[in-house]
XYZ file of C-alpha atoms in Angstrom:
380
model
C -23.782 9.597 -88.224
C -23.609 5.776 -88.270
C -26.221 3.248 -86.963
C -25.109 0.515 -84.855
C -27.483 -2.577 -85.553
C -28.233 -4.506 -82.707
C -30.290 -6.909 -84.882
C -30.874 -7.897 -88.416
C -34.590 -7.346 -89.209
C -36.022 -8.517 -92.400
C -36.422 -5.176 -93.576
C -33.084 -4.466 -92.685
C -31.764 -7.355 -94.758
C -33.720 -6.046 -97.675
C -31.957 -2.586 -97.593
C -28.890 -4.325 -96.875
C -29.116 -6.378 -100.328
C -30.276 -3.419 -102.028
C -26.914 -1.721 -100.895
C -24.947 -4.599 -102.270
C -26.590 -4.377 -105.852
C -25.975 -0.804 -106.002
C -22.068 -1.029 -104.531
C -19.746 0.459 -106.559
C -17.479 -2.581 -105.596
C -19.520 -5.782 -105.627
C -18.120 -8.205 -102.860
C -20.027 -11.554 -101.804
C -18.143 -11.704 -98.416
C -20.121 -8.432 -97.406
C -23.222 -9.579 -98.307
C -25.813 -10.811 -95.519
C -25.836 -14.528 -96.292
C -22.086 -14.224 -95.557
C -21.850 -11.868 -92.667
C -24.855 -12.896 -90.635
C -23.612 -16.472 -91.017
C -20.246 -15.336 -89.260
C -22.144 -13.204 -86.642
C -24.192 -15.868 -85.400
C -21.737 -18.936 -85.874
C -18.170 -17.468 -85.107
C -18.283 -14.801 -82.744
C -19.977 -14.133 -79.033
C -23.120 -11.760 -79.394
C -21.867 -8.114 -79.189
C -18.248 -8.497 -80.075
C -18.823 -7.103 -83.448
C -20.399 -3.907 -84.225
C -22.698 -3.742 -87.427
C -22.413 0.093 -88.379
C -24.648 0.992 -91.064
C -24.765 4.546 -92.719
C -27.475 6.156 -94.482
C -28.930 9.150 -96.184
C -32.753 10.028 -97.221
C -32.507 7.317 -99.959
C -31.377 4.664 -97.785
C -28.051 2.849 -96.986
C -25.036 4.167 -98.298
C -22.559 2.029 -96.707
C -21.917 -0.394 -94.238
C -18.942 -2.037 -91.941
C -19.093 -4.792 -89.572
C -16.253 -3.313 -87.077
C -14.696 -4.689 -83.924
C -13.344 -1.616 -81.791
C -10.978 -2.308 -78.843
C -11.021 -0.718 -75.584
C -8.940 2.632 -75.113
C -5.530 2.132 -75.428
C -3.823 5.125 -73.014
C -2.245 7.999 -75.092
C -3.568 6.255 -78.705
C -7.209 5.807 -78.324
C -9.453 2.909 -79.696
C -8.370 0.712 -82.714
C -11.092 -0.378 -84.883
C -11.138 -3.301 -87.252
C -12.986 -4.374 -90.343
C -13.911 -7.787 -88.931
C -12.846 -10.613 -90.593
C -12.188 -14.299 -89.941
C -10.281 -17.290 -91.716
C -13.160 -17.726 -94.317
C -13.164 -14.379 -95.266
C -11.254 -13.192 -98.060
C -12.371 -9.644 -99.268
C -12.495 -6.714 -96.683
C -13.617 -4.402 -99.376
C -16.802 -2.193 -97.930
C -20.195 -2.281 -99.411
C -20.710 1.646 -100.416
C -23.359 2.701 -102.783
C -21.965 3.873 -106.124
C -21.479 7.697 -106.255
C -21.860 8.128 -102.417
C -18.192 7.424 -101.550
C -17.378 10.817 -100.549
C -20.532 10.776 -98.031
C -19.636 7.452 -96.829
C -16.046 8.382 -95.952
C -17.503 11.857 -94.196
C -19.914 9.965 -92.063
C -17.358 7.335 -91.136
C -15.096 9.994 -90.097
C -17.565 11.438 -87.770
C -18.586 8.319 -86.304
C -15.360 6.876 -85.550
C -14.591 10.227 -84.071
C -17.587 10.245 -81.653
C -16.239 6.570 -80.677
C -12.669 7.778 -79.914
C -11.057 5.591 -82.584
C -7.972 6.524 -83.839
C -6.674 4.054 -85.913
C -9.071 1.573 -88.623
C -7.458 -1.119 -90.173
C -8.721 -2.958 -93.219
C -7.510 -6.206 -94.666
C -7.821 -7.539 -98.057
C -9.515 -4.639 -99.832
C -9.323 -3.700 -103.615
C -7.072 -0.758 -103.811
C -8.725 0.683 -106.910
C -12.101 0.761 -105.325
C -13.364 4.282 -105.242
C -14.098 3.874 -101.500
C -10.701 2.793 -100.695
C -8.722 5.069 -103.273
C -10.408 8.094 -101.575
C -8.859 7.182 -98.335
C -5.363 6.594 -99.812
C -5.517 9.852 -101.809
C -6.217 12.097 -98.783
C -10.012 13.000 -100.185
C -11.221 13.074 -96.554
C -10.491 15.848 -93.857
C -10.930 13.412 -91.385
C -9.433 10.246 -92.436
C -5.966 9.315 -94.049
C -4.896 6.260 -95.336
C -1.757 4.348 -96.169
C -0.718 1.144 -97.591
C 0.605 -1.663 -95.121
C 0.833 -4.551 -97.667
C -0.090 -5.550 -101.343
C -0.863 -8.332 -102.929
C -2.021 -9.647 -106.107
C -4.574 -12.560 -106.674
C -4.646 -14.653 -109.789
C -7.860 -13.583 -111.579
C -9.710 -13.932 -115.124
C -11.630 -11.823 -117.139
C -14.530 -14.150 -118.959
C -15.914 -11.246 -120.979
C -13.090 -11.270 -123.360
C -14.116 -13.292 -126.173
C -11.037 -12.799 -128.119
C -9.207 -16.154 -126.706
C -10.934 -19.283 -125.503
C -9.627 -21.492 -122.888
C -7.364 -23.663 -124.970
C -5.885 -20.338 -126.137
C -4.295 -19.163 -122.859
C -2.266 -22.142 -122.480
C 0.837 -23.684 -124.393
C 1.037 -26.781 -126.114
C 3.002 -28.424 -122.922
C 0.584 -26.968 -120.625
C -2.573 -28.254 -122.735
C -1.042 -31.956 -123.313
C -0.280 -31.913 -119.365
C -4.056 -31.487 -118.587
C -5.164 -33.820 -121.176
C -3.311 -36.305 -119.734
C -4.355 -35.878 -116.323
C -7.701 -36.322 -117.377
C -6.910 -39.444 -119.435
C -5.648 -40.506 -115.996
C -8.825 -40.089 -114.453
C -11.072 -41.765 -117.407
C -8.713 -44.688 -117.266
C -10.436 -45.042 -113.771
C -13.943 -44.940 -114.862
C -16.564 -42.655 -116.512
C -15.917 -39.083 -115.872
C -18.612 -36.227 -115.975
C -18.752 -32.519 -115.070
C -21.661 -31.665 -112.836
C -23.162 -28.347 -112.186
C -24.725 -28.446 -108.543
C -25.527 -24.439 -108.430
C -29.542 -24.887 -108.543
C -29.371 -27.882 -106.117
C -29.875 -27.660 -102.552
C -27.204 -27.494 -100.105
C -28.533 -30.711 -98.274
C -27.507 -32.630 -101.840
C -23.552 -31.422 -102.146
C -22.659 -29.970 -98.625
C -21.657 -33.274 -96.960
C -19.733 -34.556 -99.997
C -17.764 -31.155 -100.009
C -16.773 -31.330 -96.352
C -15.782 -34.925 -96.515
C -13.705 -34.535 -99.672
C -11.717 -31.316 -98.190
C -11.314 -33.739 -94.919
C -9.764 -36.395 -96.847
C -6.323 -34.820 -97.813
C -3.860 -32.781 -95.937
C -6.366 -30.442 -93.980
C -7.765 -33.570 -92.736
C -4.817 -34.725 -91.800
C -3.915 -31.481 -90.065
C -7.156 -30.833 -88.499
C -7.869 -27.501 -90.199
C -10.647 -28.918 -92.610
C -14.091 -27.298 -91.853
C -15.397 -30.622 -90.660
C -12.845 -30.847 -87.930
C -14.206 -27.757 -86.119
C -17.702 -27.604 -84.805
C -18.195 -23.837 -85.046
C -16.745 -23.675 -88.537
C -19.142 -26.444 -89.322
C -21.808 -24.444 -88.469
C -20.916 -21.486 -90.091
C -20.669 -23.396 -93.093
C -23.418 -24.798 -92.994
C -25.650 -21.619 -92.296
C -23.711 -19.776 -94.974
C -24.247 -22.538 -98.083
C -28.101 -22.472 -96.778
C -28.715 -18.489 -97.043
C -26.143 -18.324 -99.968
C -27.803 -20.889 -101.943
C -31.523 -19.541 -101.065
C -30.259 -16.129 -102.565
C -28.465 -17.060 -105.716
C -24.851 -16.397 -104.182
C -23.354 -19.642 -104.811
C -22.234 -21.527 -107.713
C -21.171 -24.927 -107.123
C -19.458 -27.716 -109.730
C -18.422 -31.289 -109.225
C -16.486 -33.854 -111.093
C -18.036 -37.195 -110.821
C -15.888 -40.734 -111.381
C -18.476 -43.045 -112.135
C -20.888 -41.134 -110.052
C -18.523 -40.932 -107.088
C -17.895 -37.017 -106.305
C -14.150 -37.021 -106.404
C -13.916 -33.279 -106.541
C -15.844 -30.049 -105.935
C -15.297 -26.249 -105.834
C -17.479 -23.663 -104.532
C -17.352 -19.830 -105.578
C -19.201 -16.831 -104.217
C -21.284 -14.745 -106.608
C -22.288 -11.049 -106.357
C -23.540 -9.762 -109.766
C -21.171 -10.394 -112.514
C -18.313 -11.495 -110.128
C -17.445 -14.933 -108.633
C -14.580 -15.656 -105.746
C -13.093 -18.860 -105.568
C -14.376 -19.815 -102.146
C -13.172 -23.279 -101.500
C -11.965 -26.355 -103.312
C -11.550 -30.195 -102.500
C -10.587 -33.148 -104.007
C -10.474 -37.086 -102.602
C -7.074 -37.538 -101.240
C -6.728 -41.305 -102.346
C -6.832 -39.707 -106.207
C -4.131 -36.673 -105.589
C -2.140 -38.330 -108.306
C -4.329 -37.755 -110.829
C -5.028 -34.160 -109.812
C -8.793 -34.320 -110.104
C -8.843 -30.301 -108.437
C -6.917 -29.304 -111.806
C -9.144 -30.893 -113.980
C -12.278 -29.615 -112.330
C -10.774 -26.069 -112.101
C -10.307 -26.117 -116.224
C -13.837 -27.605 -116.741
C -15.303 -25.013 -114.177
C -13.867 -22.047 -115.771
C -15.073 -23.435 -119.309
C -18.668 -23.891 -118.038
C -18.560 -20.246 -116.414
C -17.345 -18.675 -119.583
C -19.996 -20.594 -121.518
C -22.695 -19.476 -119.070
C -22.067 -15.958 -119.834
C -23.564 -14.249 -116.625
C -20.184 -14.035 -115.019
C -17.432 -11.639 -116.103
C -14.601 -11.901 -113.680
C -13.351 -14.324 -111.464
C -10.937 -14.044 -108.466
C -9.517 -17.025 -107.334
C -8.633 -15.331 -103.901
C -5.128 -17.180 -104.240
C -1.524 -15.720 -104.066
C -0.262 -18.960 -104.621
C -0.779 -19.599 -108.495
C 1.127 -22.899 -107.788
C -2.073 -24.598 -106.534
C -3.809 -22.902 -109.901
C -4.104 -24.453 -113.436
C -0.930 -23.010 -115.350
C -1.919 -20.392 -117.847
C -5.457 -20.437 -116.899
C -5.427 -17.243 -114.773
C -3.775 -14.525 -116.797
C -5.159 -11.473 -115.146
C -4.892 -10.600 -111.533
C -6.509 -8.449 -108.910
C -4.486 -5.602 -106.700
C -5.661 -6.218 -102.902
C -4.117 -4.388 -100.019
C -4.125 -4.187 -96.348
C -4.433 -0.426 -95.165
C -4.725 1.809 -92.043
C -6.603 4.586 -91.522
C -5.889 7.381 -89.184
C -8.501 9.384 -87.666
C -8.326 13.279 -87.014
C -5.473 14.031 -84.862
C -3.936 10.661 -85.087
C -2.983 11.349 -88.895
C 0.420 12.732 -87.652
C 1.031 9.170 -86.196
C 0.107 7.510 -89.544
C 3.618 6.570 -90.424
C 4.281 5.096 -87.556
C 1.402 3.140 -87.147
C 2.284 1.580 -90.492
C 6.097 1.033 -89.141
C 4.426 -0.638 -86.373
C 2.074 -2.856 -88.159
C 4.743 -3.920 -90.387
C 6.971 -4.917 -87.536
C 4.267 -6.891 -85.878
C 3.338 -8.513 -89.068
C 6.954 -9.450 -89.695
C 7.178 -11.253 -86.148
C 3.986 -12.875 -86.458
C 4.824 -14.419 -89.993
C 7.894 -15.867 -88.351
C 5.673 -17.611 -85.421
C 3.228 -18.920 -87.903
C 5.501 -20.403 -90.044
C 7.082 -22.381 -87.026
C 3.852 -23.236 -85.869
C 3.044 -24.928 -89.211
C 6.214 -26.753 -89.367
C 5.733 -28.154 -85.781
C 2.101 -29.170 -86.800
C 3.173 -30.934 -89.632
C 5.479 -33.353 -87.542
C 3.306 -35.634 -86.319
C 1.448 -36.034 -89.630
C 5.067 -36.668 -91.371
C 5.817 -38.900 -88.755
C 3.618 -41.259 -89.555
C 3.949 -41.160 -92.813
C 7.812 -42.165 -92.180
C 6.978 -44.679 -90.042
C 7.852 -48.074 -90.970
C 5.646 -50.581 -91.785
C 4.649 -53.458 -89.111
C 6.350 -56.614 -89.879
C 4.885 -60.006 -88.999
C 7.084 -63.173 -88.388
């Protein structure tokens, strides 16, 4: 069965980190530094159940879950807890213990009266998820609701360097962007990973708020709860070596920054920011190219997931590989006969929500657009 943790003790946190190191699929977003910050700063106490599964040798798996009240005629619905800054829902499961994890998870869900479990943004090929989708468990049966592909890059392949992946035209475009910045002053790439967050976090949030996110009120600095989460997360992540922070400086001023989360030899592109007044010079693109080159030279990162499906926001040609992700629904016990219906309902709901979200974004942008289009005041 599963053990619902009411509090994270120092001993349990050590076991959690050990599980993360032994997981068949690394996931920085599921490690203590990230999940604890969210539980303490983004949700009310008791809303999320931290369910741990163990055997005689220690933890074999862990899931932060939200569970709905009973729905008449259906049962409860559980969700892998995620939030707006969480980009990977793949569960931490000890390598080689995936079948035992699924059995214990199924038993716990059945005991709790859960009919359906929903995962978002999981690696479809990960052993724990693959077993759910291929019917390897008698109690649980999963199906894909949506698939998406995120741009990525294997850094361990030494057969081609950074420049070899870009056409001559794209390479010249990057060189022009860099020259435009160099015409404004002395340009320098800086690795801040070993520095405490107190030396760079405020600069990052300031840069993020200087652009369109600040205009729309979606920057982290605009939302006190998210600012509290960010501060807590980067402090814990930095202390445990889970952060990679790069910056581009112009005459000592930080004009672009990128923040990666890391677990083992994998890195995730978590956040990036650049000075809004220099947007035309593309400091974010210049830093992105410099950052990937630095990660490759560093040698201890083998794979980078950009966490982005929109390649227009990335340097062209820099991310030749991809990572296949999926949203899935898992039916429990007798609810397995309703799995196809559940998938159809989920897809229909998402389509309606997507339409409403698109309308909301357009309406949200109207005030900012009106300010830009407003004629300048004249004085006679």
